[in-house]
Amino acid sequence: MAFNSMKAQIEKKNDLIKKAESIINLAETEKRELTDAEAQELAEIRDDVKKIKDMLEMMGDLDDARACGGKMEKKEDAGADAEADAKADDAQRELAERRSFDAYIRGKVLETRDAVNMTEGANGAVIPVTIAKKIIAKVYDICPILEKSSKYSLKGDLEIPYYDESTTAITVAWAEEFVDLTSSVGSFTNITLKDYLAGALTLISRKLINNSEFDLVAFVIDRMALAIARFIEGACLNGGNPDSTSHVNQVKGLAGSVTQTVLAGSTSAITADKVIELKDSVKDVFQNDAMFIMSRNTRTALRLLKDDVGRYLLQDDITSPFGSTLLGKPVYVSDNMPDIASGVNAIYYGDMRGLATKFSEDVNIQVLREKYATQHAVGVVGWVSFDAKVENAQAISALVMSVS
């Protein structure tokens, strides 16, 4: 009887764990946060599982459990228990930090535990870790160039060695016995990524804050993620942060570090032949994950291009990541890309893993509750230190419009 009772309790515990996992997996699949009701249900499941575990430890003697295979079952269950408990704890912490953050913006005091307190400074407070991580994740979702780049996280300068065979390629030739081979070797060049500081600021109306039905946390995440993503994407494409003396961009991005180019042969028009030439300028090894990047007006111009048999080169494709394809490759439209004009890089094409991006530290985000009180607003500021430069010249090409 003791074994049957123990077995029933184990099955009940396993069912509770599966139920908790299904709640968490559903939220992850739908790419959303846990609702208050789901978080409460997870907390209740966690308490019930703990009670059952305590009961199992007190039931029967361990020899009966081992004789029936309970030892192995108990060992296997321990890992699942720990994982379920950890997920439930994370969900509870996230919910507590959301409430604490929401309360802070609204000027209320809700959460008092040290683990989720807002870290206050002279004029504001640092956003909790779970909120900041959601902003970073959303930045990657919004900005595919950054998401697909080769990302590095390191303080200080980062030297990336690049082997360049274009100077003197390694050659293989027929040979004869006792005759020396002629040596040849490529050269190593270094790509240096530094730390350049940038900030983003958004203001939230206090009138909006006073609307208790409005989801302030989601609003802050969306607004800050969009602002940071637009800025970083602009730097990845066009560079930025001009030196005060030389006025040359210190962050190079694609515009300042792409060396593989195709000349358009015109200051104001792009032909189908040049688009094909641009695509073929990238070696086949980088073609699998390659994409086109251009402005909205440039895409409109390319919609009118046809091949030799009258078929449009650019096609709408719902299976494509960005809704359209050009020569079989996805087309990403960015507001940060320049329109067709004299001397500009009108289109980039290639595998964005050839672009190196370095973040010296996690995005630091603070709420400034008092600074903008005279504007009847609350400020949210984000700081980021990063750099972007092409690390593999063969992976990305640019279509450059003629100067004259």
PDB file of C-alpha atoms in Angstrom, residues 197-361:
ATOM      1  CA  LEU A 197      29.504  55.481 -26.517  1.00  0.00           C
ATOM      2  CA  ALA A 198      25.988  56.308 -27.705  1.00  0.00           C
ATOM      3  CA  GLY A 199      22.785  57.171 -25.876  1.00  0.00           C
ATOM      4  CA  ALA A 200      19.061  56.994 -26.606  1.00  0.00           C
ATOM      5  CA  LEU A 201      16.382  58.978 -24.781  1.00  0.00           C
ATOM      6  CA  THR A 202      12.616  58.626 -24.871  1.00  0.00           C
ATOM      7  CA  LEU A 203      10.014  60.565 -22.881  1.00  0.00           C
ATOM      8  CA  ILE A 204       6.781  59.109 -21.512  1.00  0.00           C
ATOM      9  CA  SER A 205       3.840  61.418 -20.886  1.00  0.00           C
ATOM     10  CA  ARG A 206       2.695  61.514 -17.262  1.00  0.00           C
ATOM     11  CA  LYS A 207      -0.853  61.610 -18.592  1.00  0.00           C
ATOM     12  CA  LEU A 208      -0.165  58.217 -20.163  1.00  0.00           C
ATOM     13  CA  ILE A 209       1.452  57.013 -16.937  1.00  0.00           C
ATOM     14  CA  ASN A 210      -1.626  57.968 -14.930  1.00  0.00           C
ATOM     15  CA  ASN A 211      -3.735  55.697 -17.137  1.00  0.00           C
ATOM     16  CA  SER A 212      -3.703  52.595 -14.955  1.00  0.00           C
ATOM     17  CA  GLU A 213      -4.978  50.378 -17.797  1.00  0.00           C
ATOM     18  CA  PHE A 214      -1.956  51.105 -20.001  1.00  0.00           C
ATOM     19  CA  ASP A 215       0.885  48.545 -20.103  1.00  0.00           C
ATOM     20  CA  LEU A 216       3.813  50.837 -19.320  1.00  0.00           C
ATOM     21  CA  VAL A 217       6.436  48.107 -19.195  1.00  0.00           C
ATOM     22  CA  ALA A 218       5.650  46.852 -22.714  1.00  0.00           C
ATOM     23  CA  PHE A 219       5.565  50.463 -23.941  1.00  0.00           C
ATOM     24  CA  VAL A 220       9.032  51.214 -22.531  1.00  0.00           C
ATOM     25  CA  ILE A 221      10.454  47.968 -23.958  1.00  0.00           C
ATOM     26  CA  ASP A 222       9.049  48.721 -27.431  1.00  0.00           C
ATOM     27  CA  ARG A 223      10.047  52.395 -27.482  1.00  0.00           C
ATOM     28  CA  MET A 224      13.595  51.870 -26.223  1.00  0.00           C
ATOM     29  CA  ALA A 225      14.198  48.793 -28.392  1.00  0.00           C
ATOM     30  CA  LEU A 226      13.035  50.651 -31.513  1.00  0.00           C
ATOM     31  CA  ALA A 227      15.179  53.717 -30.749  1.00  0.00           C
ATOM     32  CA  ILE A 228      18.302  51.661 -30.000  1.00  0.00           C
ATOM     33  CA  ALA A 229      17.766  49.342 -32.991  1.00  0.00           C
ATOM     34  CA  ARG A 230      17.365  52.248 -35.429  1.00  0.00           C
ATOM     35  CA  PHE A 231      20.486  53.950 -34.109  1.00  0.00           C
ATOM     36  CA  ILE A 232      22.661  50.827 -34.103  1.00  0.00           C
ATOM     37  CA  GLU A 233      21.411  49.781 -37.533  1.00  0.00           C
ATOM     38  CA  GLY A 234      22.282  53.246 -38.872  1.00  0.00           C
ATOM     39  CA  ALA A 235      25.794  52.906 -37.445  1.00  0.00           C
ATOM     40  CA  CYS A 236      26.163  49.370 -38.848  1.00  0.00           C
ATOM     41  CA  LEU A 237      25.182  50.613 -42.316  1.00  0.00           C
ATOM     42  CA  ASN A 238      26.590  54.142 -42.506  1.00  0.00           C
ATOM     43  CA  GLY A 239      29.076  54.388 -39.644  1.00  0.00           C
ATOM     44  CA  GLY A 240      29.036  57.391 -37.356  1.00  0.00           C
ATOM     45  CA  ASN A 241      30.565  59.289 -34.431  1.00  0.00           C
ATOM     46  CA  PRO A 242      32.739  61.750 -36.438  1.00  0.00           C
ATOM     47  CA  ASP A 243      36.115  62.616 -34.924  1.00  0.00           C
ATOM     48  CA  SER A 244      36.143  66.197 -33.644  1.00  0.00           C
ATOM     49  CA  THR A 245      39.385  66.977 -35.496  1.00  0.00           C
ATOM     50  CA  SER A 246      39.261  65.014 -38.744  1.00  0.00           C
ATOM     51  CA  HIS A 247      35.432  64.745 -38.874  1.00  0.00           C
ATOM     52  CA  VAL A 248      35.931  61.203 -40.189  1.00  0.00           C
ATOM     53  CA  ASN A 249      33.523  58.581 -38.833  1.00  0.00           C
ATOM     54  CA  GLN A 250      35.135  56.508 -36.091  1.00  0.00           C
ATOM     55  CA  VAL A 251      32.510  53.766 -36.332  1.00  0.00           C
ATOM     56  CA  LYS A 252      33.054  52.546 -39.891  1.00  0.00           C
ATOM     57  CA  GLY A 253      30.057  50.291 -40.439  1.00  0.00           C
ATOM     58  CA  LEU A 254      29.506  48.899 -43.932  1.00  0.00           C
ATOM     59  CA  ALA A 255      29.899  52.279 -45.662  1.00  0.00           C
ATOM     60  CA  GLY A 256      33.378  52.802 -44.265  1.00  0.00           C
ATOM     61  CA  SER A 257      34.768  49.269 -44.441  1.00  0.00           C
ATOM     62  CA  VAL A 258      33.281  47.426 -47.443  1.00  0.00           C
ATOM     63  CA  THR A 259      36.053  47.030 -50.010  1.00  0.00           C
ATOM     64  CA  GLN A 260      34.288  44.721 -52.478  1.00  0.00           C
ATOM     65  CA  THR A 261      32.279  47.009 -54.773  1.00  0.00           C
ATOM     66  CA  VAL A 262      30.437  47.095 -58.083  1.00  0.00           C
ATOM     67  CA  LEU A 263      30.135  50.436 -59.913  1.00  0.00           C
ATOM     68  CA  ALA A 264      26.616  51.230 -61.104  1.00  0.00           C
ATOM     69  CA  GLY A 265      27.837  53.221 -64.128  1.00  0.00           C
ATOM     70  CA  SER A 266      25.176  55.862 -63.511  1.00  0.00           C
ATOM     71  CA  THR A 267      24.392  58.545 -60.957  1.00  0.00           C
ATOM     72  CA  SER A 268      20.634  57.964 -60.942  1.00  0.00           C
ATOM     73  CA  ALA A 269      19.722  54.526 -62.326  1.00  0.00           C
ATOM     74  CA  ILE A 270      20.398  50.858 -61.581  1.00  0.00           C
ATOM     75  CA  THR A 271      20.239  48.223 -64.300  1.00  0.00           C
ATOM     76  CA  ALA A 272      19.378  44.545 -63.998  1.00  0.00           C
ATOM     77  CA  ASP A 273      22.864  43.644 -65.232  1.00  0.00           C
ATOM     78  CA  LYS A 274      24.462  45.554 -62.348  1.00  0.00           C
ATOM     79  CA  VAL A 275      22.237  43.819 -59.792  1.00  0.00           C
ATOM     80  CA  ILE A 276      23.290  40.438 -61.204  1.00  0.00           C
ATOM     81  CA  GLU A 277      26.930  41.557 -61.153  1.00  0.00           C
ATOM     82  CA  LEU A 278      26.555  42.635 -57.523  1.00  0.00           C
ATOM     83  CA  LYS A 279      25.124  39.256 -56.512  1.00  0.00           C
ATOM     84  CA  ASP A 280      27.844  37.339 -58.315  1.00  0.00           C
ATOM     85  CA  SER A 281      30.595  39.456 -56.763  1.00  0.00           C
ATOM     86  CA  VAL A 282      30.050  37.531 -53.518  1.00  0.00           C
ATOM     87  CA  LYS A 283      31.590  34.061 -53.573  1.00  0.00           C
ATOM     88  CA  ASP A 284      29.278  31.045 -53.503  1.00  0.00           C
ATOM     89  CA  VAL A 285      30.399  29.991 -50.020  1.00  0.00           C
ATOM     90  CA  PHE A 286      28.657  33.124 -48.641  1.00  0.00           C
ATOM     91  CA  GLN A 287      25.532  32.936 -50.822  1.00  0.00           C
ATOM     92  CA  ASN A 288      23.427  30.654 -48.644  1.00  0.00           C
ATOM     93  CA  ASP A 289      22.626  33.291 -45.970  1.00  0.00           C
ATOM     94  CA  ALA A 290      23.079  36.379 -48.136  1.00  0.00           C
ATOM     95  CA  MET A 291      20.524  39.178 -48.487  1.00  0.00           C
ATOM     96  CA  PHE A 292      20.039  42.532 -50.212  1.00  0.00           C
ATOM     97  CA  ILE A 293      19.807  45.749 -48.154  1.00  0.00           C
ATOM     98  CA  MET A 294      18.406  48.948 -49.689  1.00  0.00           C
ATOM     99  CA  SER A 295      16.064  51.891 -49.120  1.00  0.00           C
ATOM    100  CA  ARG A 296      12.334  51.791 -49.844  1.00  0.00           C
ATOM    101  CA  ASN A 297      12.688  54.029 -52.919  1.00  0.00           C
ATOM    102  CA  THR A 298      15.515  51.877 -54.268  1.00  0.00           C
ATOM    103  CA  ARG A 299      13.330  48.795 -53.902  1.00  0.00           C
ATOM    104  CA  THR A 300      10.570  50.578 -55.821  1.00  0.00           C
ATOM    105  CA  ALA A 301      13.032  51.330 -58.629  1.00  0.00           C
ATOM    106  CA  LEU A 302      14.124  47.670 -58.727  1.00  0.00           C
ATOM    107  CA  ARG A 303      10.506  46.504 -58.966  1.00  0.00           C
ATOM    108  CA  LEU A 304      10.497  47.884 -62.514  1.00  0.00           C
ATOM    109  CA  LEU A 305      13.557  45.893 -63.611  1.00  0.00           C
ATOM    110  CA  LYS A 306      13.017  42.890 -65.885  1.00  0.00           C
ATOM    111  CA  ASP A 307      15.237  40.132 -67.201  1.00  0.00           C
ATOM    112  CA  ASP A 308      15.765  39.303 -70.891  1.00  0.00           C
ATOM    113  CA  VAL A 309      12.429  37.465 -71.155  1.00  0.00           C
ATOM    114  CA  GLY A 310      10.390  40.197 -69.473  1.00  0.00           C
ATOM    115  CA  ARG A 311      10.142  38.717 -65.954  1.00  0.00           C
ATOM    116  CA  TYR A 312      10.415  41.100 -63.019  1.00  0.00           C
ATOM    117  CA  LEU A 313      13.592  40.535 -61.008  1.00  0.00           C
ATOM    118  CA  LEU A 314      12.045  41.501 -57.678  1.00  0.00           C
ATOM    119  CA  GLN A 315       9.220  39.218 -56.546  1.00  0.00           C
ATOM    120  CA  ASP A 316       6.807  39.335 -53.606  1.00  0.00           C
ATOM    121  CA  ASP A 317       7.332  36.179 -51.565  1.00  0.00           C
ATOM    122  CA  ILE A 318       5.465  35.488 -48.311  1.00  0.00           C
ATOM    123  CA  THR A 319       7.991  32.744 -47.473  1.00  0.00           C
ATOM    124  CA  SER A 320      10.858  35.244 -47.555  1.00  0.00           C
ATOM    125  CA  PRO A 321      11.958  36.724 -44.198  1.00  0.00           C
ATOM    126  CA  PHE A 322      11.152  40.273 -45.394  1.00  0.00           C
ATOM    127  CA  GLY A 323       8.319  39.608 -47.855  1.00  0.00           C
ATOM    128  CA  SER A 324      10.162  39.957 -51.183  1.00  0.00           C
ATOM    129  CA  THR A 325      13.075  38.380 -53.054  1.00  0.00           C
ATOM    130  CA  LEU A 326      15.527  39.593 -55.661  1.00  0.00           C
ATOM    131  CA  LEU A 327      17.310  36.951 -57.731  1.00  0.00           C
ATOM    132  CA  GLY A 328      16.094  34.421 -55.178  1.00  0.00           C
ATOM    133  CA  LYS A 329      17.498  36.294 -52.151  1.00  0.00           C
ATOM    134  CA  PRO A 330      15.572  38.187 -49.435  1.00  0.00           C
ATOM    135  CA  VAL A 331      15.371  41.987 -49.670  1.00  0.00           C
ATOM    136  CA  TYR A 332      15.591  43.976 -46.437  1.00  0.00           C
ATOM    137  CA  VAL A 333      14.431  47.593 -46.583  1.00  0.00           C
ATOM    138  CA  SER A 334      15.943  50.056 -44.122  1.00  0.00           C
ATOM    139  CA  ASP A 335      15.130  53.713 -43.500  1.00  0.00           C
ATOM    140  CA  ASN A 336      18.827  54.140 -42.712  1.00  0.00           C
ATOM    141  CA  MET A 337      19.855  53.330 -46.292  1.00  0.00           C
ATOM    142  CA  PRO A 338      20.333  56.285 -48.696  1.00  0.00           C
ATOM    143  CA  ASP A 339      18.218  56.571 -51.826  1.00  0.00           C
ATOM    144  CA  ILE A 340      19.813  56.355 -55.274  1.00  0.00           C
ATOM    145  CA  ALA A 341      22.066  59.407 -55.652  1.00  0.00           C
ATOM    146  CA  SER A 342      25.509  60.396 -56.862  1.00  0.00           C
ATOM    147  CA  GLY A 343      28.348  58.534 -55.104  1.00  0.00           C
ATOM    148  CA  VAL A 344      26.277  56.651 -52.488  1.00  0.00           C
ATOM    149  CA  ASN A 345      26.308  52.942 -51.650  1.00  0.00           C
ATOM    150  CA  ALA A 346      22.763  52.270 -52.863  1.00  0.00           C
ATOM    151  CA  ILE A 347      22.634  48.499 -52.195  1.00  0.00           C
ATOM    152  CA  TYR A 348      24.545  46.082 -49.987  1.00  0.00           C
ATOM    153  CA  TYR A 349      24.521  42.369 -50.683  1.00  0.00           C
ATOM    154  CA  GLY A 350      26.060  39.489 -48.820  1.00  0.00           C
ATOM    155  CA  ASP A 351      26.220  37.439 -45.646  1.00  0.00           C
ATOM    156  CA  MET A 352      25.999  39.849 -42.710  1.00  0.00           C
ATOM    157  CA  ARG A 353      28.146  37.526 -40.621  1.00  0.00           C
ATOM    158  CA  GLY A 354      30.991  39.254 -42.444  1.00  0.00           C
ATOM    159  CA  LEU A 355      30.188  42.352 -40.349  1.00  0.00           C
ATOM    160  CA  ALA A 356      31.734  42.351 -36.861  1.00  0.00           C
ATOM    161  CA  THR A 357      29.919  44.179 -34.071  1.00  0.00           C
ATOM    162  CA  LYS A 358      31.349  44.600 -30.579  1.00  0.00           C
ATOM    163  CA  PHE A 359      29.500  45.580 -27.430  1.00  0.00           C
ATOM    164  CA  SER A 360      31.745  46.589 -24.547  1.00  0.00           C
ATOM    165  CA  GLU A 361      28.971  46.225 -21.976  1.00  0.00           C
TER     166      GLU A 361
END
